[in-house]
Short mmCIF file of C-alpha atoms in Angstrom, two decimals:
data_model
loop_
_atom_site.label_atom_id
_atom_site.label_comp_id
_atom_site.label_asym_id
_atom_site.label_seq_id
_atom_site.Cartn_x
_atom_site.Cartn_y
_atom_site.Cartn_z
CA UNK E 1160 130.25 130.39 -121.75
CA UNK E 1161 128.94 129.42 -118.43
CA UNK E 1162 126.79 131.41 -116.09
CA UNK E 1163 128.79 133.48 -113.15
CA UNK E 1164 129.28 131.54 -110.24
CA UNK E 1165 127.22 133.03 -107.40
CA UNK E 1166 129.02 134.60 -104.60
CA UNK E 1167 129.52 132.51 -101.87
CA UNK E 1168 127.80 134.42 -98.28
CA UNK E 1169 131.06 134.38 -96.66
CA UNK E 1170 132.40 136.31 -98.91
CA UNK E 1171 129.43 138.74 -99.62
CA UNK E 1172 129.55 138.90 -96.21
CA UNK E 1173 133.38 139.71 -96.15
CA UNK E 1174 133.23 142.27 -98.82
CA UNK E 1175 130.59 144.71 -97.11
CA UNK E 1176 132.90 144.40 -93.94
CA UNK E 1177 135.95 145.76 -95.88
CA UNK E 1178 133.64 148.46 -97.09
CA UNK E 1179 132.26 149.54 -93.78
CA UNK E 1180 135.93 149.89 -92.47
CA UNK E 1181 137.61 151.56 -95.55
CA UNK E 1182 135.16 154.59 -95.12
CA UNK E 1183 137.40 155.57 -92.50
CA UNK E 1184 140.75 153.67 -94.06
CA UNK E 1185 143.78 155.95 -94.11
CA UNK E 1186 144.54 156.81 -97.66
CA UNK E 1187 145.14 159.08 -100.41
CA UNK E 1188 142.32 157.81 -102.41
CA UNK E 1189 140.67 156.52 -99.73
CA UNK E 1190 137.45 154.40 -100.82
CA UNK E 1191 138.13 154.19 -103.97
CA UNK E 1192 141.39 152.67 -103.18
CA UNK E 1193 139.73 150.15 -100.59
CA UNK E 1194 137.76 149.24 -102.90
CA UNK E 1195 139.96 148.35 -105.83
CA UNK E 1196 142.40 146.20 -103.41
CA UNK E 1197 139.30 143.78 -102.16
CA UNK E 1198 138.21 143.90 -105.04
CA UNK E 1199 141.48 142.25 -106.85
CA UNK E 1200 142.07 140.13 -103.53
CA UNK E 1201 138.21 138.76 -104.05
CA UNK E 1202 138.00 137.42 -107.83
CA UNK E 1203 142.02 136.48 -107.53
CA UNK E 1204 140.33 132.94 -107.43
CA UNK E 1205 137.39 133.14 -109.27
CA UNK E 1206 138.48 131.06 -112.32
CA UNK E 1207 139.45 128.35 -109.68
CA UNK E 1208 137.23 125.44 -109.00
CA UNK E 1209 134.85 125.50 -106.68
CA UNK E 1210 136.62 125.87 -103.56
CA UNK E 1211 135.17 122.69 -100.51
CA UNK E 1212 133.70 124.38 -97.63
CA UNK E 1213 137.09 124.07 -95.35
CA UNK E 1214 139.78 125.75 -97.94
CA UNK E 1215 136.99 128.79 -98.68
CA UNK E 1216 136.34 129.28 -94.88
CA UNK E 1217 140.92 129.67 -94.30
CA UNK E 1218 140.44 132.22 -97.11
CA UNK E 1219 137.29 133.72 -95.36
CA UNK E 1220 139.22 133.72 -92.22
CA UNK E 1221 142.91 135.35 -93.89
CA UNK E 1222 140.13 138.09 -95.18
CA UNK E 1223 139.14 138.56 -91.26
CA UNK E 1224 142.29 138.77 -90.53
CA UNK E 1225 143.16 141.71 -93.17
CA UNK E 1226 140.11 143.57 -92.01
CA UNK E 1227 141.11 143.36 -88.05
CA UNK E 1228 144.60 145.08 -89.53
CA UNK E 1229 142.75 147.82 -91.16
CA UNK E 1230 141.34 148.32 -87.94
CA UNK E 1231 144.56 147.94 -86.30
CA UNK E 1232 145.91 150.66 -88.70
CA UNK E 1233 143.13 152.88 -88.28
CA UNK E 1234 143.38 153.81 -84.60
CA UNK E 1235 147.18 153.86 -84.49
CA UNK E 1236 146.97 156.46 -87.60
CA UNK E 1237 144.27 158.48 -85.12
CA UNK E 1238 145.86 158.08 -82.00
CA UNK E 1239 149.69 159.30 -83.66
CA UNK E 1240 147.74 162.09 -85.36
CA UNK E 1241 145.64 162.98 -81.42
CA UNK E 1242 149.19 162.90 -79.97
CA UNK E 1243 150.95 164.95 -82.39
CA UNK E 1244 148.76 167.37 -82.46
CA UNK E 1245 148.05 167.64 -78.35
CA UNK E 1246 151.02 166.47 -76.93
CA UNK E 1247 153.94 166.78 -78.87
CA UNK E 1248 155.13 170.02 -77.03
CA UNK E 1249 155.35 167.76 -73.85
CA UNK E 1250 158.52 166.40 -75.31
CA UNK E 1251 160.37 169.61 -74.48
CA UNK E 1252 161.76 168.27 -71.24
CA UNK E 1253 163.32 165.62 -73.37
CA UNK E 1254 164.52 167.70 -75.98
CA UNK E 1255 166.34 169.96 -72.89
CA UNK E 1256 167.64 166.64 -71.75
CA UNK E 1257 169.24 165.40 -75.21
CA UNK E 1258 170.89 168.55 -75.32
CA UNK E 1259 172.76 168.70 -72.21
CA UNK E 1260 173.97 165.51 -72.68
CA UNK E 1261 175.03 166.27 -75.75
CA UNK E 1262 177.11 169.54 -74.55
CA UNK E 1263 178.92 167.71 -72.17
CA UNK E 1264 179.96 164.86 -74.85
CA UNK E 1265 180.95 168.11 -76.55
CA UNK E 1266 182.77 169.17 -73.77
CA UNK E 1267 184.69 166.06 -72.83
CA UNK E 1268 186.39 165.44 -76.51
CA UNK L 1191 125.78 149.28 -59.67
CA UNK L 1192 126.25 152.56 -61.65
CA UNK L 1193 124.55 154.78 -64.46
CA UNK L 1194 126.89 156.07 -66.57
CA UNK L 1195 126.14 159.16 -68.94
CA UNK L 1196 128.17 160.20 -71.76
CA UNK L 1197 128.70 163.12 -74.32
CA UNK L 1198 129.36 162.98 -77.57
CA UNK L 1199 129.83 164.96 -80.44
CA UNK L 1200 130.01 165.38 -84.05
CA UNK L 1201 132.81 166.92 -85.36
CA UNK L 1202 134.88 167.09 -88.90
CA UNK L 1203 137.32 163.92 -89.37
CA UNK L 1204 140.41 163.91 -87.90
CA UNK L 1205 141.99 163.22 -91.10
CA UNK L 1206 140.13 166.49 -93.01
CA UNK L 1207 141.95 169.45 -94.14
CA UNK L 1208 139.33 172.13 -93.13
CA UNK L 1209 139.44 175.15 -94.79
CA UNK L 1210 137.86 178.56 -94.15
CA UNK L 1211 134.46 179.28 -95.37
CA UNK L 1212 134.46 182.55 -97.94
CA UNK L 1213 133.08 185.03 -95.30
CA UNK L 1214 136.07 184.40 -92.94
CA UNK L 1215 133.76 183.75 -90.32
CA UNK L 1216 133.52 179.78 -89.96
CA UNK L 1217 135.15 176.41 -91.10
CA UNK L 1218 133.37 174.90 -94.61
CA UNK L 1219 131.25 172.67 -93.47
CA UNK L 1220 129.98 171.58 -96.78
CA UNK L 1221 130.86 167.86 -97.83
CA UNK L 1222 133.14 167.53 -95.18
CA UNK L 1223 133.34 164.13 -94.09
CA UNK L 1224 132.10 164.29 -90.53
CA UNK L 1225 132.82 161.47 -87.00
CA UNK L 1226 132.55 160.96 -83.60
CA UNK L 1227 135.21 163.50 -81.54
CA UNK L 1228 138.14 161.09 -81.18
CA UNK L 1229 137.97 162.18 -77.29
CA UNK L 1230 134.69 161.41 -76.96
CA UNK L 1231 135.23 157.69 -78.86
CA UNK L 1232 137.47 157.63 -75.30
CA UNK L 1233 135.11 158.66 -73.39
CA UNK L 1234 132.40 155.54 -74.98
CA UNK L 1235 135.27 153.25 -74.14
CA UNK L 1236 135.70 154.07 -70.68
CA UNK L 1237 131.79 153.66 -70.11
CA UNK L 1238 131.39 150.04 -72.01
CA UNK L 1239 134.54 148.94 -70.09
CA UNK L 1240 132.60 150.36 -66.87
CA UNK L 1241 129.89 147.94 -68.37
CA UNK L 1242 131.73 145.14 -69.42
CA UNK L 1243 133.28 145.22 -65.18
CA UNK L 1244 130.03 144.84 -63.51
CA UNK L 1245 130.89 148.52 -62.66
CA UNK L 1246 127.90 150.31 -64.89
CA UNK L 1247 123.89 149.58 -65.37
CA UNK L 1248 123.24 151.36 -67.74
CA UNK L 1249 124.52 153.58 -70.15
CA UNK L 1250 122.89 156.84 -71.87
CA UNK L 1251 124.87 158.61 -74.87
CA UNK L 1252 123.83 162.09 -75.90
CA UNK L 1253 124.58 164.46 -78.21
CA UNK L 1254 123.68 167.54 -79.18
CA UNK L 1255 123.38 169.14 -83.07
CA UNK L 1256 121.53 169.02 -85.95
CA UNK L 1257 119.62 165.69 -87.18
CA UNK L 1258 123.26 163.92 -88.88
CA UNK L 1259 124.71 163.79 -84.55
CA UNK L 1260 121.91 160.75 -84.78
CA UNK L 1261 124.60 159.10 -87.06
CA UNK L 1262 127.29 159.73 -83.93
CA UNK L 1263 125.30 158.39 -81.50
CA UNK L 1264 124.65 155.12 -83.30
CA UNK L 1265 128.11 154.41 -83.62
CA UNK L 1266 128.04 155.12 -79.62
CA UNK L 1267 125.43 153.00 -79.50
CA UNK L 1268 127.31 150.56 -81.86
CA UNK L 1269 130.06 150.78 -79.58
CA UNK L 1270 127.96 149.68 -76.27
CA UNK L 1271 125.88 152.48 -75.42
CA UNK L 1272 122.02 151.18 -74.26
CA UNK L 1273 119.85 153.79 -75.57
CA UNK L 1274 120.80 157.25 -76.97
CA UNK L 1275 119.46 160.90 -76.44
CA UNK L 1276 119.39 163.91 -79.41
CA UNK L 1277 119.09 167.03 -78.59
CA UNK L 1278 118.54 168.69 -81.48
CA UNK L 1279 120.00 172.37 -82.35
CA UNK L 1280 120.66 174.53 -85.48
CA UNK L 1281 123.15 176.13 -83.51
CA UNK L 1282 126.52 175.18 -85.65
CA UNK L 1283 128.51 173.26 -82.63
CA UNK L 1284 131.64 173.97 -83.60
CA UNK L 1285 131.19 177.90 -82.70
CA UNK L 1286 127.83 179.27 -82.11
CA UNK L 1287 127.16 176.94 -78.97
CA UNK L 1288 129.82 177.37 -76.93
CA UNK L 1289 130.74 174.82 -73.64
CA UNK L 1290 128.87 177.22 -71.45
CA UNK L 1291 125.72 176.09 -73.23
CA UNK L 1292 126.37 172.69 -73.73
CA UNK L 1293 127.27 171.77 -70.03
CA UNK L 1294 123.68 173.81 -69.42
CA UNK L 1295 122.41 171.15 -71.47
CA UNK L 1296 123.96 168.00 -70.32
CA UNK L 1297 123.14 169.20 -67.06
CA UNK L 1298 119.62 169.47 -67.68
CA UNK L 1299 119.74 166.08 -69.29
CA UNK L 1300 121.73 164.89 -65.96
CA UNK L 1301 118.94 166.09 -63.94
CA UNK L 1302 116.42 164.07 -65.35
CA UNK L 1303 118.37 160.86 -65.91
CA UNK L 1304 120.34 161.35 -62.77
CA UNK L 1305 123.39 159.46 -63.44
CA UNK L 1306 126.09 158.72 -61.14
CA UNK L 1307 129.39 158.74 -63.61
CA UNK L 1308 129.50 161.30 -66.19
CA UNK L 1309 132.87 161.01 -68.88
CA UNK L 1310 133.12 163.31 -71.65
CA UNK L 1311 136.11 163.95 -73.90
CA UNK L 1312 138.30 166.37 -72.92
CA UNK L 1313 138.35 168.71 -75.75
CA UNK L 1314 136.08 168.45 -78.98
CA UNK L 1315 138.90 168.61 -82.20
CA UNK L 1316 136.69 171.26 -83.85
CA UNK L 1317 136.60 174.10 -80.89
CA UNK L 1318 139.40 172.82 -78.94
CA UNK L 1319 137.65 174.78 -76.59
CA UNK L 1320 137.74 171.94 -73.79
CA UNK L 1321 135.76 173.73 -71.01
CA UNK L 1322 132.35 171.35 -71.12
CA UNK L 1323 133.30 168.60 -68.58
CA UNK L 1324 134.29 171.38 -65.64
CA UNK L 1325 131.35 173.40 -66.84
CA UNK L 1326 129.30 170.47 -66.30
CA UNK L 1327 130.36 169.75 -63.13
CA UNK L 1328 130.02 173.44 -61.66
CA UNK L 1329 126.26 173.32 -63.01
CA UNK L 1330 125.71 170.11 -61.90
CA UNK L 1331 127.41 171.05 -58.41
CA UNK L 1332 129.61 167.84 -58.53
CA UNK L 1333 133.04 166.69 -58.17
CA UNK L 1334 135.19 166.77 -61.65
CA UNK L 1335 138.48 164.49 -62.31
CA UNK L 1336 139.73 166.15 -65.41
CA UNK L 1337 142.00 164.56 -68.09
CA UNK L 1338 142.05 161.61 -66.65
CA UNK L 1339 144.49 158.63 -67.83
CA UNK L 1340 143.08 155.60 -65.30
CA UNK L 1341 139.82 156.06 -63.09
CA UNK L 1342 139.12 153.85 -60.96
CA UNK L 1343 135.64 153.98 -59.20
CA UNK L 1344 136.38 151.07 -55.76
CA UNK L 1345 139.34 153.23 -54.73
CA UNK L 1346 137.72 156.80 -56.22
CA UNK L 1347 140.89 157.77 -57.13
CA UNK L 1348 142.16 159.41 -60.56
CA UNK L 1349 145.35 159.54 -62.38
CA UNK L 1350 145.07 162.27 -64.14
CA UNK L 1351 147.55 163.44 -66.74
CA UNK L 1352 148.96 167.10 -66.23
CA UNK L 1353 151.96 168.49 -67.94
CA UNK L 1354 155.04 167.47 -65.92
CA UNK L 1355 153.29 163.75 -66.13
CA UNK L 1356 150.72 161.81 -64.16
CA UNK L 1357 149.02 163.25 -60.34
CA UNK L 1358 146.93 160.67 -58.62
CA UNK L 1359 143.77 162.69 -57.02
CA UNK L 1360 141.33 161.25 -54.78
CA UNK L 1361 137.44 162.27 -55.58
CA UNK L 1362 135.04 162.27 -52.36
CA UNK L 1363 131.73 160.74 -54.05
CA UNK L 1364 129.82 159.93 -56.98
CA UNK L 1365 128.14 161.47 -59.01
CA UNK L 1366 131.04 163.09 -60.09
CA UNK L 1367 132.11 164.08 -64.07
CA UNK L 1368 134.99 163.34 -65.27
CA UNK L 1369 136.84 164.21 -68.66
CA UNK L 1370 138.63 161.25 -70.52
CA UNK L 1371 142.45 162.28 -71.88
CA UNK L 1372 144.33 160.35 -74.64
CA UNK L 1373 146.04 157.32 -72.91
CA UNK L 1374 142.68 156.97 -70.65
CA UNK L 1375 141.86 153.83 -73.05
CA UNK L 1376 141.98 152.89 -76.90
CA UNK L 1377 138.46 152.84 -78.35
CA UNK L 1378 137.06 149.79 -80.22
CA UNK L 1379 135.66 150.05 -83.35
CA UNK L 1380 131.88 149.37 -83.84
CA UNK L 1381 131.71 145.90 -85.58
CA UNK L 1382 128.70 145.18 -87.99
CA UNK L 1383 126.85 143.07 -85.82
CA UNK L 1384 126.76 145.89 -83.77
CA UNK L 1385 125.91 148.61 -85.80
CA UNK L 1386 122.68 146.18 -87.08
CA UNK L 1387 122.01 145.61 -83.44
CA UNK L 1388 122.44 149.65 -82.83
CA UNK L 1389 120.03 150.22 -85.10
CA UNK L 1390 117.27 148.46 -82.81
CA UNK L 1391 118.12 150.41 -79.71
CA UNK L 1392 115.98 153.43 -78.45
CA UNK L 1393 117.22 157.04 -79.17
CA UNK L 1394 115.02 160.11 -77.45
CA UNK L 1395 115.07 163.33 -79.07
CA UNK L 1396 114.56 166.69 -77.07
CA UNK L 1397 114.68 169.80 -78.33
CA UNK L 1398 117.65 172.31 -77.33
CA UNK L 1399 114.68 175.05 -76.57
CA UNK L 1400 112.86 172.92 -74.10
CA UNK L 1401 115.77 171.86 -72.26
CA UNK L 1402 117.30 175.31 -71.31
CA UNK L 1403 116.11 179.14 -72.52
CA UNK L 1404 119.84 181.08 -72.76
CA UNK L 1405 122.04 178.96 -74.53
CA UNK L 1406 124.25 181.84 -75.74
CA UNK L 1407 127.61 182.34 -73.85
CA UNK L 1408 128.66 185.99 -74.65
CA UNK L 1409 131.30 185.13 -77.10
CA UNK L 1410 131.43 186.34 -81.00
CA UNK L 1411 133.89 185.34 -83.55
CA UNK L 1412 135.25 188.29 -85.07
CA UNK L 1413 137.00 186.51 -88.04
CA UNK L 1414 138.84 182.83 -88.74
CA UNK L 1415 141.80 182.55 -90.27
CA UNK L 1416 144.56 180.04 -91.69
CA UNK L 1417 147.95 179.38 -89.51
CA UNK L 1418 150.65 181.64 -91.30
CA UNK L 1419 152.44 179.11 -94.03
CA UNK L 1420 155.79 178.14 -93.50
CA UNK L 1421 158.18 179.23 -95.66
CA UNK L 1422 159.97 176.88 -98.24
CA UNK L 1423 163.46 175.22 -96.79
CA UNK L 1424 166.37 175.78 -99.25
CA UNK L 1425 168.50 172.33 -100.34
CA UNK L 1426 172.41 172.80 -99.76
CA UNK L 1427 174.94 171.40 -102.40
CA UNK L 1428 177.18 169.72 -99.59
CA UNK L 1429 178.23 170.16 -95.82
CA UNK L 1430 180.38 173.66 -96.35
CA UNK L 1431 177.56 175.25 -97.82
CA UNK L 1432 175.53 174.28 -95.39
CA UNK L 1433 177.98 175.34 -92.48
CA UNK L 1434 178.38 178.47 -94.36
CA UNK L 1435 174.86 179.22 -93.98
CA UNK L 1436 174.20 178.18 -89.99
CA UNK L 1437 177.40 180.31 -89.44
CA UNK L 1438 176.44 183.29 -91.91
CA UNK L 1439 172.83 183.23 -92.61
CA UNK L 1440 171.35 181.39 -89.07
CA UNK L 1441 174.06 182.88 -86.92
CA UNK L 1442 172.99 179.77 -85.07
CA UNK L 1443 177.00 178.04 -84.97
#
């Protein structure tokens, strides 16, 4: 049996970034979920013969894209939570208009 | 070029469901995730954008609280602030230290640092007082623009959120205090390299007692309680049952 291959520095860096962002990821399982999914994704190609540099970079680029997606989810969740907590009562006017429209529709029937 | 001061507060994370402590005098803070107040993030982001637009020369982040407030300040530094001031106090920042005390402390810092622009969040998500910005402007004796949705320093106008929509107001001069509303901007997320750089930025520590002697605001918390739980809903079998219930039980149709 051969000794386990060293983790490429780019991949290690990617995992570090994922763990950092994962602290804020809105999921019921939180950090353990992020760790599980990222570990699975990063070790999927572990038994492949060593990637050529360009291929590895391409994979890492995809990983960095996924990190940006995670940040997007975090920001959106936070914005929506704030909006729901502090601003949703402002839709009353809209609701009033909708009620009015509905009433007119009923009359015209 | 103006100097910008930003107030940041360390609060219970927005995603945490808070519980009332057993003595019913406060929210339980043991083993609860804390992070920067979302509205303070927006304030920091606005300051950083001012700097990126070459309208600000230096951004100073200020936080009041226990030792852990330094982590929040580091986040602000990682987002792009230049240096930080940590005002230490053992008072609970969600209820013992009210907006009046905070405004006095920030005004004392502002006197030393003489910023041209002060940006704070419109409210914190723990105490939900929403007075700190206004009180700070009063103590500093400068104009205030609250609930800002858009700040234009050149035209000296601020678009602000109101109950019926937005309105544009003009302010006479800088220095002025702005409070950030939700739609002011979308705060950035601190990247790993910036977090590393933030560790080297300067952070001063001042004891609250050295700045302001009297931090009380005369309020006492009598009891903290959870909102009443909603009654469970009922599943109806078919439309007829629903109409029957709406007619006879709810009496709405």
